[in-house]
Amino acid sequence: MAFNPLPEEGKPGGTADRAGSATDDGHRRCGAGHGGEAYAPGEGVPLRGYAVLAGGYAGATALFALAFRKSGRTLPSRVPPWDLLLLGAATYKTSRLLAKDKITALVRAPFTRRKETISASEVMDEPRGHGLRLAVGELLACPFCLATWVGTSLVCGYAAAPRATRLVATGLSAVTISDWLQYAWSVTQERAEG
């Protein structure tokens, strides 16, 4: 009897029952044998992909902390409210640029597919693939998910090079303010015209 890694769906005790369903191209939707299907039946949650991303995030943050400590520098004793606002606005804008801007589609394209164009020339992408590819697609298509990564990067930059990071954050914050003014102008114009 030959081994069949993709038994027919619905066979009692088959691999598909334990590890998640197969996609049309024969790939697994979730981490085989790693609880993806048990965690969220029928959703194809890529738990192993999430683990790789979380490990990469934690590892990069730990490497930064170690390098920063070895450099002999000290962390800022506090972050002034103005800098916090700059970092927050810059995190918001960078996350939206990466997840929704048409031009940054080249970063998302290997992991997502275009679903639709939405307001303000932004796009809605949906993740594709399986495993790590799907997990990265979910990250890149979600500005809320990206905000953690972007915010951590900006805070690390702020600790290592506060003046340069403040300058970059100021530029991104200026674009954020401009966006909100564009929306305010559009709403005002619509109300004035009718």
mmCIF file of C-alpha atoms in Angstrom:
data_model
loop_
_atom_site.group_PDB
_atom_site.id
_atom_site.type_symbol
_atom_site.label_atom_id
_atom_site.label_comp_id
_atom_site.label_asym_id
_atom_site.label_seq_id
_atom_site.Cartn_x
_atom_site.Cartn_y
_atom_site.Cartn_z
ATOM 1 C CA MET A 1 0.000 0.000 0.000
ATOM 2 C CA ALA A 2 1.490 3.351 -1.084
ATOM 3 C CA PHE A 3 1.700 6.280 1.300
ATOM 4 C CA ASN A 4 -0.701 9.060 0.342
ATOM 5 C CA PRO A 5 0.178 12.330 2.095
ATOM 6 C CA LEU A 6 -3.156 13.848 1.071
ATOM 7 C CA PRO A 7 -5.897 11.313 1.842
ATOM 8 C CA GLU A 8 -9.399 11.967 0.702
ATOM 9 C CA GLU A 9 -11.278 14.525 2.741
ATOM 10 C CA GLY A 10 -13.687 13.106 5.250
ATOM 11 C CA LYS A 11 -12.006 9.719 5.723
ATOM 12 C CA PRO A 12 -12.153 8.913 9.420
ATOM 13 C CA GLY A 13 -8.758 9.249 11.070
ATOM 14 C CA GLY A 14 -7.150 10.528 7.880
ATOM 15 C CA THR A 15 -4.414 13.138 7.894
ATOM 16 C CA ALA A 16 -6.848 15.733 6.649
ATOM 17 C CA ASP A 17 -8.906 15.262 9.808
ATOM 18 C CA ARG A 18 -5.911 15.827 12.096
ATOM 19 C CA ALA A 19 -3.814 18.375 10.220
ATOM 20 C CA GLY A 20 -6.151 20.607 8.251
ATOM 21 C CA SER A 21 -7.744 20.440 4.850
ATOM 22 C CA ALA A 22 -5.882 20.460 1.581
ATOM 23 C CA THR A 23 -6.213 23.441 -0.763
ATOM 24 C CA ASP A 24 -7.054 23.115 -4.451
ATOM 25 C CA ASP A 25 -3.342 22.937 -5.289
ATOM 26 C CA GLY A 26 -2.780 20.099 -2.792
ATOM 27 C CA HIS A 27 -1.000 22.175 -0.140
ATOM 28 C CA ARG A 28 -1.890 22.158 3.522
ATOM 29 C CA ARG A 29 -3.703 25.160 4.949
ATOM 30 C CA CYS A 30 -2.168 25.021 8.398
ATOM 31 C CA GLY A 31 0.686 23.531 10.358
ATOM 32 C CA ALA A 32 0.247 19.810 9.939
ATOM 33 C CA GLY A 33 0.019 18.188 13.319
ATOM 34 C CA HIS A 34 0.703 21.450 15.135
ATOM 35 C CA GLY A 35 -2.795 22.360 16.308
ATOM 36 C CA GLY A 36 -3.800 24.737 13.488
ATOM 37 C CA GLU A 37 -6.959 22.842 12.618
ATOM 38 C CA ALA A 38 -7.764 22.091 16.245
ATOM 39 C CA TYR A 39 -7.278 25.765 17.102
ATOM 40 C CA ALA A 40 -9.509 27.160 14.319
ATOM 41 C CA PRO A 41 -11.325 24.407 12.389
ATOM 42 C CA GLY A 42 -11.694 25.167 8.688
ATOM 43 C CA GLU A 43 -9.824 28.487 8.841
ATOM 44 C CA GLY A 44 -6.357 27.314 7.800
ATOM 45 C CA VAL A 45 -4.477 29.158 10.553
ATOM 46 C CA PRO A 46 -0.697 28.980 9.861
ATOM 47 C CA LEU A 47 0.484 28.510 13.444
ATOM 48 C CA ARG A 48 4.013 27.496 12.433
ATOM 49 C CA GLY A 49 4.261 30.581 10.229
ATOM 50 C CA TYR A 50 3.112 32.732 13.140
ATOM 51 C CA ALA A 51 5.756 31.075 15.335
ATOM 52 C CA VAL A 52 8.480 31.919 12.799
ATOM 53 C CA LEU A 53 7.333 35.546 12.610
ATOM 54 C CA ALA A 54 7.036 35.890 16.391
ATOM 55 C CA GLY A 55 10.470 34.306 16.800
ATOM 56 C CA GLY A 56 11.944 36.676 14.219
ATOM 57 C CA TYR A 57 10.396 39.681 15.963
ATOM 58 C CA ALA A 58 11.601 38.564 19.399
ATOM 59 C CA GLY A 59 15.043 37.648 18.056
ATOM 60 C CA ALA A 60 15.542 40.974 16.264
ATOM 61 C CA THR A 61 14.420 42.894 19.337
ATOM 62 C CA ALA A 62 16.764 40.867 21.559
ATOM 63 C CA LEU A 63 19.681 41.394 19.152
ATOM 64 C CA PHE A 64 19.056 45.120 19.155
ATOM 65 C CA ALA A 65 18.916 45.190 22.979
ATOM 66 C CA LEU A 66 22.159 43.201 23.206
ATOM 67 C CA ALA A 67 23.982 45.396 20.675
ATOM 68 C CA PHE A 68 22.691 48.535 22.365
ATOM 69 C CA ARG A 69 23.885 47.328 25.757
ATOM 70 C CA LYS A 70 27.318 46.339 24.407
ATOM 71 C CA SER A 71 27.681 49.805 22.864
ATOM 72 C CA GLY A 72 27.713 51.284 26.370
ATOM 73 C CA ARG A 73 24.921 53.716 25.585
ATOM 74 C CA THR A 74 22.092 54.351 28.003
ATOM 75 C CA LEU A 75 18.396 54.372 27.289
ATOM 76 C CA PRO A 76 16.558 57.670 27.516
ATOM 77 C CA SER A 77 15.250 58.213 31.047
ATOM 78 C CA ARG A 78 11.900 59.278 29.584
ATOM 79 C CA VAL A 79 10.197 59.924 26.281
ATOM 80 C CA PRO A 80 8.711 63.427 26.122
ATOM 81 C CA PRO A 81 5.002 63.540 25.146
ATOM 82 C CA TRP A 82 5.821 65.367 21.900
ATOM 83 C CA ASP A 83 8.187 62.581 20.831
ATOM 84 C CA LEU A 84 5.582 59.974 21.749
ATOM 85 C CA LEU A 85 3.041 61.737 19.508
ATOM 86 C CA LEU A 86 5.586 61.893 16.671
ATOM 87 C CA LEU A 87 6.423 58.193 17.033
ATOM 88 C CA GLY A 88 2.731 57.268 17.224
ATOM 89 C CA ALA A 89 1.777 59.262 14.115
ATOM 90 C CA ALA A 90 4.816 57.919 12.242
ATOM 91 C CA THR A 91 3.916 54.356 13.236
ATOM 92 C CA TYR A 92 0.357 54.877 12.003
ATOM 93 C CA LYS A 93 1.466 56.299 8.659
ATOM 94 C CA THR A 94 4.226 53.764 7.997
ATOM 95 C CA SER A 95 1.890 50.862 8.808
ATOM 96 C CA ARG A 96 -0.732 52.194 6.393
ATOM 97 C CA LEU A 97 1.884 52.836 3.701
ATOM 98 C CA LEU A 98 3.179 49.275 3.937
ATOM 99 C CA ALA A 99 -0.239 47.591 4.156
ATOM 100 C CA LYS A 100 -2.447 49.750 1.936
ATOM 101 C CA ASP A 101 -0.474 51.938 -0.485
ATOM 102 C CA LYS A 102 -0.549 51.012 -4.179
ATOM 103 C CA ILE A 103 3.173 51.691 -4.606
ATOM 104 C CA THR A 104 4.225 49.349 -1.799
ATOM 105 C CA ALA A 105 2.357 46.486 -3.479
ATOM 106 C CA LEU A 106 5.753 45.291 -4.699
ATOM 107 C CA VAL A 107 6.568 44.368 -1.078
ATOM 108 C CA ARG A 108 3.212 42.616 -0.524
ATOM 109 C CA ALA A 109 2.793 40.972 -3.942
ATOM 110 C CA PRO A 110 4.677 37.721 -3.203
ATOM 111 C CA PHE A 111 2.432 37.144 -0.174
ATOM 112 C CA THR A 112 -0.919 38.733 -1.087
ATOM 113 C CA ARG A 113 -3.272 39.331 -3.984
ATOM 114 C CA ARG A 114 -5.210 42.496 -4.762
ATOM 115 C CA LYS A 115 -8.808 42.242 -3.629
ATOM 116 C CA GLU A 116 -10.025 45.756 -4.386
ATOM 117 C CA THR A 117 -9.158 49.437 -4.523
ATOM 118 C CA ILE A 118 -10.629 51.404 -1.643
ATOM 119 C CA SER A 119 -10.812 55.102 -0.773
ATOM 120 C CA ALA A 120 -7.889 57.538 -0.984
ATOM 121 C CA SER A 121 -6.103 55.370 -3.575
ATOM 122 C CA GLU A 122 -5.505 52.635 -1.028
ATOM 123 C CA VAL A 123 -5.925 48.955 -1.786
ATOM 124 C CA MET A 124 -7.271 45.969 0.069
ATOM 125 C CA ASP A 125 -5.040 42.935 -0.316
ATOM 126 C CA GLU A 126 -5.759 39.431 0.919
ATOM 127 C CA PRO A 127 -3.120 36.942 2.043
ATOM 128 C CA ARG A 128 -2.404 33.933 -0.157
ATOM 129 C CA GLY A 129 -0.503 30.693 0.014
ATOM 130 C CA HIS A 130 -0.006 28.538 3.066
ATOM 131 C CA GLY A 131 2.344 28.244 6.025
ATOM 132 C CA LEU A 132 4.898 31.008 6.394
ATOM 133 C CA ARG A 133 3.834 32.667 3.137
ATOM 134 C CA LEU A 134 0.254 32.975 4.410
ATOM 135 C CA ALA A 135 1.436 34.265 7.804
ATOM 136 C CA VAL A 136 3.601 36.953 6.159
ATOM 137 C CA GLY A 137 0.686 37.860 3.868
ATOM 138 C CA GLU A 138 -1.581 38.295 6.884
ATOM 139 C CA LEU A 139 1.014 40.534 8.522
ATOM 140 C CA LEU A 140 1.611 42.676 5.430
ATOM 141 C CA ALA A 141 -2.089 43.132 4.660
ATOM 142 C CA CYS A 142 -2.922 44.386 8.164
ATOM 143 C CA PRO A 143 -1.845 47.887 9.263
ATOM 144 C CA PHE A 144 -2.780 47.048 12.869
ATOM 145 C CA CYS A 145 -0.501 43.991 12.798
ATOM 146 C CA LEU A 146 2.351 45.918 11.182
ATOM 147 C CA ALA A 147 2.088 48.713 13.748
ATOM 148 C CA THR A 148 3.793 46.576 16.397
ATOM 149 C CA TRP A 149 6.762 45.900 14.118
ATOM 150 C CA VAL A 150 6.984 49.483 12.867
ATOM 151 C CA GLY A 151 6.542 50.975 16.344
ATOM 152 C CA THR A 152 9.254 48.738 17.770
ATOM 153 C CA SER A 153 11.599 49.710 14.926
ATOM 154 C CA LEU A 154 10.975 53.402 15.517
ATOM 155 C CA VAL A 155 11.478 53.063 19.273
ATOM 156 C CA CYS A 156 14.751 51.200 18.673
ATOM 157 C CA GLY A 157 15.788 53.952 16.279
ATOM 158 C CA TYR A 158 14.808 56.551 18.865
ATOM 159 C CA ALA A 159 16.999 54.855 21.477
ATOM 160 C CA ALA A 160 19.991 54.549 19.131
ATOM 161 C CA ALA A 161 19.704 57.775 17.124
ATOM 162 C CA PRO A 162 17.042 60.056 18.610
ATOM 163 C CA ARG A 163 17.676 63.092 16.391
ATOM 164 C CA ALA A 164 17.550 61.135 13.125
ATOM 165 C CA THR A 165 14.512 59.157 14.253
ATOM 166 C CA ARG A 166 12.735 62.356 15.324
ATOM 167 C CA LEU A 167 13.407 63.816 11.875
ATOM 168 C CA VAL A 168 12.025 60.742 10.076
ATOM 169 C CA ALA A 169 9.035 60.602 12.449
ATOM 170 C CA THR A 170 8.373 64.304 11.865
ATOM 171 C CA GLY A 171 8.225 63.742 8.106
ATOM 172 C CA LEU A 172 5.850 60.797 8.465
ATOM 173 C CA SER A 173 3.750 62.714 10.997
ATOM 174 C CA ALA A 174 3.505 65.642 8.574
ATOM 175 C CA VAL A 175 2.117 63.262 5.946
ATOM 176 C CA THR A 176 -0.359 61.903 8.510
ATOM 177 C CA ILE A 177 -1.573 65.433 9.307
ATOM 178 C CA SER A 178 -1.810 66.142 5.576
ATOM 179 C CA ASP A 179 -3.946 63.016 5.087
ATOM 180 C CA TRP A 180 -6.363 64.094 7.800
ATOM 181 C CA LEU A 181 -6.549 67.606 6.339
ATOM 182 C CA GLN A 182 -7.311 66.077 2.911
ATOM 183 C CA TYR A 183 -10.176 64.106 4.445
ATOM 184 C CA ALA A 184 -11.431 67.188 6.311
ATOM 185 C CA TRP A 185 -11.320 69.208 3.088
ATOM 186 C CA SER A 186 -13.238 66.521 1.182
ATOM 187 C CA VAL A 187 -15.960 66.361 3.858
ATOM 188 C CA THR A 188 -16.206 70.171 3.979
ATOM 189 C CA GLN A 189 -16.406 70.370 0.192
ATOM 190 C CA GLU A 190 -19.139 67.700 0.038
ATOM 191 C CA ARG A 191 -21.199 69.528 2.674
ATOM 192 C CA ALA A 192 -20.766 72.899 0.952
ATOM 193 C CA GLU A 193 -21.818 71.515 -2.446
ATOM 194 C CA GLY A 194 -24.822 69.706 -1.352
#
